[in-house]
DNA sequence: TAACATGGATAGTAGAGGTATCCAATTTCT
DNA sequence: AGAAATTGGATACCTCTACTATCCATGTTA
């Protein structure tokens, strides 16, 4: 299909598609002539993925590129994709270095008995959150986070269950990415609703 | 204290503090003369809160203002703050209207037996996530989300436990806000780490 | 009282995420 | 076949956000 058809079927304007091509989010089409190119269903799928990551999840264009690159470089080992490639997704928090609370995070991970890469960005996010909340007077330490971590364990188990039965490793990798990244706003939305409900129940009694 | 001291103690530049004053994120100081004003610990605390919301959580300035306004208007009823004020925090997803999947969300909430306001933005976020994932070929429905929702219930219970024993309602409200909003990146980080760990275990066997 | 600091107002800046325009090559219509 | 429309690529421009810099009249301090 041509770019205009790609635009029509994806709902993304031609100029924006050109922008994504420039930014390396979308691979170039197959050139059929000097000024003509052909796109296929893969491009359409990729475009929908881009819109989901930037729109629903609110990822930046550069963040989206990192995710998509990780998906492309993935070597057939879904475990590595989950552990490393998804680790490249920077949460908004992930700019600070030399967080003083890394010891706290180490203690938590040790207590949980988790195997987590030492350089995982998630560690930094966690450390920074602890620092922030403490500076605001919330007495948070790894003991407080432990029950949350146990629930996260069970959430992760659900996530991986969704990947069972997918035989194509590339498809499994993409599914893993979709579930990990796109489900985040949904899980937080569920938490909000659960808080409202729980709060109503506690105040009713 | 003067603005320069506020700046020094908060680590936020004087010009940025002026910007926050202009944007209505920070209340003005007590005027002591025509060109002189006095700030106190409340201002410092507010400033730290602003930096936590914009920095750690990645909230926009207008989003932060909405949150802070909700905190200010809160009438002593923490339940309402949790249910309504926190509902004003727009997740990045929250722009679309007329989502076709609201019926799906209604079914989920009904099955859970939750009391959730019909206009809660979280409903829209959830609906949009379902729509997005389906358009990408992930067969997601409310049955899939049910176990996630059960875990969200328990997370919410932990959240509300943290508020027990705080007698000052304003402090409880602020604590609720901090835990709900600032813990989000941390919970997602825990999920990432748990996924890595779970994936390692499943592939080892 | 001279030097410096302060608060408020206004204008400017950098980066993100697009959008508009131009152009030559190519396709479609008749 | 030839005119008209479309296409892909390059470049310039635009809008919004979150600051940042400068100016200035008024205060404070040595």
Tab-separated table of N, CA and C (backbone and C1' of nucleotides) in Angstrom, chain A residues 3-4 18 31 35 37, chain D residues 7-12:
chain	number	residue	atom	x	y	z
A	3	UNK	N	1.636	5.412	1.026
A	3	UNK	CA	1.619	6.139	2.299
A	3	UNK	C	0.235	6.689	2.622
A	4	UNK	N	-0.461	7.138	1.608
A	4	UNK	CA	-1.778	7.717	1.867
A	4	UNK	C	-2.750	6.661	2.404
A	18	UNK	N	5.521	10.794	7.996
A	18	UNK	CA	6.842	11.219	7.522
A	18	UNK	C	7.750	11.567	8.704
A	31	UNK	N	11.202	0.599	-1.569
A	31	UNK	CA	11.233	1.556	-2.680
A	31	UNK	C	10.876	0.852	-3.991
A	35	UNK	N	10.801	7.986	-6.379
A	35	UNK	CA	9.941	8.751	-5.476
A	35	UNK	C	8.683	7.977	-5.093
A	37	UNK	N	7.230	4.485	-2.780
A	37	UNK	CA	7.536	3.388	-1.853
A	37	UNK	C	6.264	2.623	-1.495
D	7	DT	P	-1.629	9.597	-3.032
D	7	DT	O5'	-0.049	9.475	-3.097
D	7	DT	C5'	0.570	8.537	-3.997
D	7	DT	C4'	2.070	8.736	-3.977
D	7	DT	C3'	2.653	8.840	-2.566
D	7	DT	O3'	3.420	7.677	-2.296
D	7	DT	C1'	3.558	10.506	-4.053
D	8	DG	P	3.928	7.372	-0.803
D	8	DG	O5'	5.393	8.002	-0.853
D	8	DG	C5'	6.355	7.463	-1.746
D	8	DG	C4'	7.661	8.235	-1.674
D	8	DG	C3'	8.243	8.371	-0.260
D	8	DG	O3'	9.645	8.129	-0.367
D	8	DG	C1'	7.892	10.524	-1.186
D	9	DG	P	10.565	8.066	0.931
D	9	DG	O5'	11.237	9.516	0.895
D	9	DG	C5'	12.109	9.848	-0.182
D	9	DG	C4'	12.543	11.296	-0.062
D	9	DG	C3'	13.114	11.691	1.302
D	9	DG	O3'	14.429	12.209	1.105
D	9	DG	C1'	11.515	13.279	0.546
D	10	DA	P	15.340	12.576	2.361
D	10	DA	O5'	15.308	14.166	2.321
D	10	DA	C5'	15.566	14.838	1.089
D	10	DA	C4'	15.332	16.329	1.271
D	10	DA	C3'	15.887	16.890	2.581
D	10	DA	O3'	16.712	18.019	2.300
D	10	DA	C1'	13.601	17.511	2.291
D	11	DT	P	17.550	18.760	3.437
D	11	DT	O5'	16.634	20.025	3.790
D	11	DT	C5'	16.124	20.827	2.740
D	11	DT	C4'	15.141	21.839	3.296
D	11	DT	C3'	15.556	22.463	4.629
D	11	DT	O3'	15.657	23.871	4.460
D	11	DT	C1'	13.290	21.781	4.680
D	12	DA	P	16.106	24.838	5.681
D	12	DA	O5'	14.729	25.599	6.000
D	12	DA	C5'	13.862	25.942	4.930
D	12	DA	C4'	12.512	26.366	5.492
D	12	DA	C3'	12.614	27.233	6.758
D	12	DA	O3'	11.748	28.357	6.623
D	12	DA	C1'	11.228	25.356	7.171
